[in-house]
Coordinates of C-alpha atoms in Angstrom, one line a residue:
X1 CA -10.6 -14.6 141.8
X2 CA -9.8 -17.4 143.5
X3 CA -11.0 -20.9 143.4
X4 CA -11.4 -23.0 146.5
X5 CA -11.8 -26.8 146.3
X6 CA -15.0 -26.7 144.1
X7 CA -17.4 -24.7 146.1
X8 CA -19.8 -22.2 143.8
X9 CA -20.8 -20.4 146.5
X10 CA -17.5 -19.6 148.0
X11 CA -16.2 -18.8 144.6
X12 CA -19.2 -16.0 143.5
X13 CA -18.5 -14.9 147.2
X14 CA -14.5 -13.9 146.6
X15 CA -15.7 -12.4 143.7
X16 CA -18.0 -10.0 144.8
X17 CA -16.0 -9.2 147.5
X18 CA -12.9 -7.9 145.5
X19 CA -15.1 -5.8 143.7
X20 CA -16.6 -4.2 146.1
X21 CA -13.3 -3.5 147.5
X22 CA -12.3 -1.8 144.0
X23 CA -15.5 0.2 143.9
X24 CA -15.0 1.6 147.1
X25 CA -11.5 2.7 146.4
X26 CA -12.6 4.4 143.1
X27 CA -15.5 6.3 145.3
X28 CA -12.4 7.7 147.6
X29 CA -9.9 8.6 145.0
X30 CA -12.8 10.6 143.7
X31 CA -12.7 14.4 144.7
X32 CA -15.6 16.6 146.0
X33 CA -16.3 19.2 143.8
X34 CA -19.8 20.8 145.8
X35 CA -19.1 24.6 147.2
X36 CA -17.1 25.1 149.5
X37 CA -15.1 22.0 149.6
X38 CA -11.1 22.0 150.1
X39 CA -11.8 25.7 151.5
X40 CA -9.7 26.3 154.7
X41 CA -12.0 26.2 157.6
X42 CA -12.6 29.8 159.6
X43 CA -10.8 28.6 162.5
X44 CA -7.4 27.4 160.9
X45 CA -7.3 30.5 159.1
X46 CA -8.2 32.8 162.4
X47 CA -5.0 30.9 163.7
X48 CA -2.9 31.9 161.0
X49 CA -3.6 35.5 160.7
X50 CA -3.1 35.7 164.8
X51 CA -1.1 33.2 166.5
X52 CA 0.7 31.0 163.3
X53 CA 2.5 33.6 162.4
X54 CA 4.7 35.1 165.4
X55 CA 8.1 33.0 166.0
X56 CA 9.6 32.5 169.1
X57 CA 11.8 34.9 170.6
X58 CA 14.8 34.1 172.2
X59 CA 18.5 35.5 172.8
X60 CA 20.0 33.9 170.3
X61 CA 17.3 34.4 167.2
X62 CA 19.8 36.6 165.5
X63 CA 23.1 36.3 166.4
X64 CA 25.7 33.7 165.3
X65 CA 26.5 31.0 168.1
X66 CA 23.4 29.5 170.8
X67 CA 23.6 29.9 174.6
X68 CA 23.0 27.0 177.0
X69 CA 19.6 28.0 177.4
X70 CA 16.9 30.3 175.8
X71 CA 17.1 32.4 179.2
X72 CA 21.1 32.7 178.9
X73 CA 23.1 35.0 176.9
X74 CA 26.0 34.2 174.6
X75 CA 29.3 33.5 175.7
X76 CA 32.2 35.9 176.1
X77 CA 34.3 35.1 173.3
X78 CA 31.0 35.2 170.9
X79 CA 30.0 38.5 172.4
X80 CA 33.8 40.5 171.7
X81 CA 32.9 39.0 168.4
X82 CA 29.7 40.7 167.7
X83 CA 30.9 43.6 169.4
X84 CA 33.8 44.0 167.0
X85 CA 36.2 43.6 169.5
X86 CA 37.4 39.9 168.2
X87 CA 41.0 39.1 167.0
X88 CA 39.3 37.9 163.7
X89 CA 36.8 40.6 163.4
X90 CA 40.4 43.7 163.4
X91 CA 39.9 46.3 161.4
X92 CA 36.4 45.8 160.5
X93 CA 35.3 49.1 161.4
X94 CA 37.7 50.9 159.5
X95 CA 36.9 48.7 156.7
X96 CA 33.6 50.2 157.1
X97 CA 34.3 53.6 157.0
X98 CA 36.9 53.0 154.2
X99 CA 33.4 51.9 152.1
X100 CA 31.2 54.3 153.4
X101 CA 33.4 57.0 152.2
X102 CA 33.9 55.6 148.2
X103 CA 30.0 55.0 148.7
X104 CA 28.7 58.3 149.7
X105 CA 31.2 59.9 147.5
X106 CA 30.2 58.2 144.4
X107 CA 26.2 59.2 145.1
X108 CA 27.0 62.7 145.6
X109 CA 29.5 62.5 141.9
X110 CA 26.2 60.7 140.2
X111 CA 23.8 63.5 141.9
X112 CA 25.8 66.4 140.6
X113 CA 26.5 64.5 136.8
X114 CA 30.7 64.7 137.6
X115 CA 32.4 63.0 134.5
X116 CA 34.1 59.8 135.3
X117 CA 37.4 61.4 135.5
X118 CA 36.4 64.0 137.9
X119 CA 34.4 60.5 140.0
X120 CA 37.3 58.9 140.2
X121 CA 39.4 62.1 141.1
X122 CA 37.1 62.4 143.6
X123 CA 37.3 58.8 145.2
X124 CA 41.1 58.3 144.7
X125 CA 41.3 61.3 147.3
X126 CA 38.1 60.6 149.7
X127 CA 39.8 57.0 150.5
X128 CA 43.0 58.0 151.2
X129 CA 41.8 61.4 153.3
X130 CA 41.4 61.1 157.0
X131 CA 38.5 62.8 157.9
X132 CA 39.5 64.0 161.4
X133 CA 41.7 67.2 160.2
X134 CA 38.5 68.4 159.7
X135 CA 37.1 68.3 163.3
X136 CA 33.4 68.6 163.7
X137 CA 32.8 69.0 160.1
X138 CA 34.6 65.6 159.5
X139 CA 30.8 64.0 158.2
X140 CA 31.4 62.4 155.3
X141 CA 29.1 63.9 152.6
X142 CA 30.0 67.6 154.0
X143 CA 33.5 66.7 153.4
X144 CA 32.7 64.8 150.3
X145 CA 31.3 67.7 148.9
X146 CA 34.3 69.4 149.5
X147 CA 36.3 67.7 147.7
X148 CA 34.0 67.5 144.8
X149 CA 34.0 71.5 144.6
X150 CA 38.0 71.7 145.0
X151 CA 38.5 68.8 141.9
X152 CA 35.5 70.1 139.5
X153 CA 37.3 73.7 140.0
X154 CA 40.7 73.2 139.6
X155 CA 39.9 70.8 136.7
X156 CA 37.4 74.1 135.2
X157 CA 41.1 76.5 136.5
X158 CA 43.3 73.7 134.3
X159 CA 40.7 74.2 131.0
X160 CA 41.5 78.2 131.5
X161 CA 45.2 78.1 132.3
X162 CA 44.2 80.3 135.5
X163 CA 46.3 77.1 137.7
X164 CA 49.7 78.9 135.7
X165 CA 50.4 82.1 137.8
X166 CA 53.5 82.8 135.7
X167 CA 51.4 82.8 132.6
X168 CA 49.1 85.3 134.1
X169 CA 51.5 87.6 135.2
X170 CA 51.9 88.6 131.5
X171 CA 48.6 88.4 130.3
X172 CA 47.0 92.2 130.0
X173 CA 44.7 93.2 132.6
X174 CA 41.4 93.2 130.0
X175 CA 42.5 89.5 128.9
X176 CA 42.9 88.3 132.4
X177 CA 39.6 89.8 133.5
X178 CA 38.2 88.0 130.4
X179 CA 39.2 84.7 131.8
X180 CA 38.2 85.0 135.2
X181 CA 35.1 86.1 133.9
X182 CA 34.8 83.0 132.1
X183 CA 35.6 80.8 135.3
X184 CA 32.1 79.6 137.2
X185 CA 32.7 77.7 140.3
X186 CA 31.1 74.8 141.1
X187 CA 29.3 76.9 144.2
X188 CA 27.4 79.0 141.6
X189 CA 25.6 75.9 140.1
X190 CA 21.7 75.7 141.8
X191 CA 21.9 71.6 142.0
X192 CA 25.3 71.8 144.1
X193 CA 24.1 74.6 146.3
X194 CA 21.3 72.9 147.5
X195 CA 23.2 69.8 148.4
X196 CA 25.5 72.2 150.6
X197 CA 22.4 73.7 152.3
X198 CA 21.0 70.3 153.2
X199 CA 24.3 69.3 154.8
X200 CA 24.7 72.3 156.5
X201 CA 27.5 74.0 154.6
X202 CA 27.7 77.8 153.2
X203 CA 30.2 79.3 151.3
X204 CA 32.3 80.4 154.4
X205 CA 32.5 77.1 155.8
X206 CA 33.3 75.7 152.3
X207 CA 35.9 77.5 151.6
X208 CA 37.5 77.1 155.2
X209 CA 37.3 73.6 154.7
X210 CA 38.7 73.8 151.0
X211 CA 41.6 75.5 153.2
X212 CA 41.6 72.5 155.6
X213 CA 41.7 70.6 152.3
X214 CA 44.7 71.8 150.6
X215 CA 46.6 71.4 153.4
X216 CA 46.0 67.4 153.3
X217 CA 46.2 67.1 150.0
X218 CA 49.7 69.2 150.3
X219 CA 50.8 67.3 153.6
X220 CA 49.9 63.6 151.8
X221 CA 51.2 64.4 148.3
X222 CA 47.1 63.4 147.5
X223 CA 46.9 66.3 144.5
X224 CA 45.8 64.1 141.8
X225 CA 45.3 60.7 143.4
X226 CA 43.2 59.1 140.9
X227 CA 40.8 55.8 141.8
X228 CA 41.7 52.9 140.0
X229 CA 44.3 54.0 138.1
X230 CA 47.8 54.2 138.6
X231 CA 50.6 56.8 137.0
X232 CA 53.4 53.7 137.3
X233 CA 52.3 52.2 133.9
X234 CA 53.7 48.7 133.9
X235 CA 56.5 48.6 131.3
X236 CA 55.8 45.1 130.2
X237 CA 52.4 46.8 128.2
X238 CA 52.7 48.6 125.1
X239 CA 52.4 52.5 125.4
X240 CA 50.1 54.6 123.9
X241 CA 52.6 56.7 121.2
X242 CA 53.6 53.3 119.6
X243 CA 49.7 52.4 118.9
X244 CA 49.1 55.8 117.5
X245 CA 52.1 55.7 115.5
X246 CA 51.2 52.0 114.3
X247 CA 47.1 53.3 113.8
X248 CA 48.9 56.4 111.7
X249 CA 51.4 54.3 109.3
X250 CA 48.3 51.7 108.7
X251 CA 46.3 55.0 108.0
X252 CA 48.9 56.4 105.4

């Protein structure tokens, strides 16, 4: 409150003022709390249903770099780029298709439960083959699958001995049909058959391409090219024969 030079009247006058002033601003601050209040009206919301929510469109809205204008198109030097054909952007492509291989590949190993060996048998050769040997079967999953029926075999041929032709030579005629007997190819499993049949592959065109295969793998020296791992073990790390003789003379 404040005090003038004496006058009562001007005094109780002040007063009342400021408080009305502070009763109004606690009736404000107050919120409405009857139905319907701090609902969004019909009309906003008609708005943001319709109209609100669709952006402009223009040229640019998504691709990297803005024209002069919304009614121009990008520049040349930004166009080569999304078109791949910029200095920075060389050897995207095959990039690309160097992924799309190990991808597709690795889905088709998980589908058909390969072990991780036989996985990464499988990859170390589908990143390093090039696909157009096999002409207008060169899809990737068809030629994936491929090469997942040539390793899962020879790998089952390995278990049997039936990869050593010398060996068989000598083996009697009842033991050697025993052992082929015992082999099952991959193309005999249900799960594996159907994945050829949805890609368009029989057993003729699997075995031409198995054909088409081996004649990579020989012309490449891509046999037993193993993802991730490498058969130069660095010298520097200790080898295997010293840990197990170590783990042995702590056994004994």
């Amino acid at each position: 409150m404040h005090r003038g030079d004496g006058d009562a009247h001007s005094a109780r006058w002040q007063w009342e003022s400021e408080a009305d002033a502070e009763q109004t601003d606690r009736e404000a601050l107050e919120l409405s709390q009857l139905p319907g209040d701090g609902a969004v009206r019909r009309a906003d919301l008609q708005r943001d249903q319709s109209v609100r929510k669709w952006g402009p469109v223009t040229p640019s809205a998504t691709v990297i770099g803005r024209a002069k204008s919304p009614e121009d198109d990008l520049s040349d030097s930004i166009r080569r780029l999304h078109e791949e054909r910029h200095s920075a952007m060389a050897g995207h492509s095959s990039r690309m298709h160097h992924l799309d291989k190990l991808r597709v590949s690795h889905a088709l190993c998980n589908d058909l439960s390969l072990t991780p060996w036989q996985r990464d048998c499988v990859l170390g050769v589908m990143s390093e083959l090039d696909l157009t040997a096999f002409g207008s079967q060169r899809a990737i999953p068809k030629v994936a699958l491929v090469v997942i029926r040539h390793i899962v075999d020879r790998e089952r041929e390995l278990h049997l001995g039936l990869d050593d032709t010398e060996w068989i030579r000598g083996l009697p005629p009842e033991r050697m049909t025993d052992l082929y007997d015992q082999f099952e190819s991959l193309t005999d499993e249900e799960r594996f058959t159907n994945l050829a049949e949805k890609h368009g592959l029989d057993v003729t065109s699997l075995n031409r391409l198995r054909r088409v295969l081996r004649e990579q793998l020989d012309q490449h020296g891509l046999e037993y090219a193993v993802h991730g791992r490498n058969p130069h073990r660095d010298p520097n790390l200790p080898s295997l024969t010293s840990r197990w003789k170590s783990s042995a003379e702590a056994g004994d």
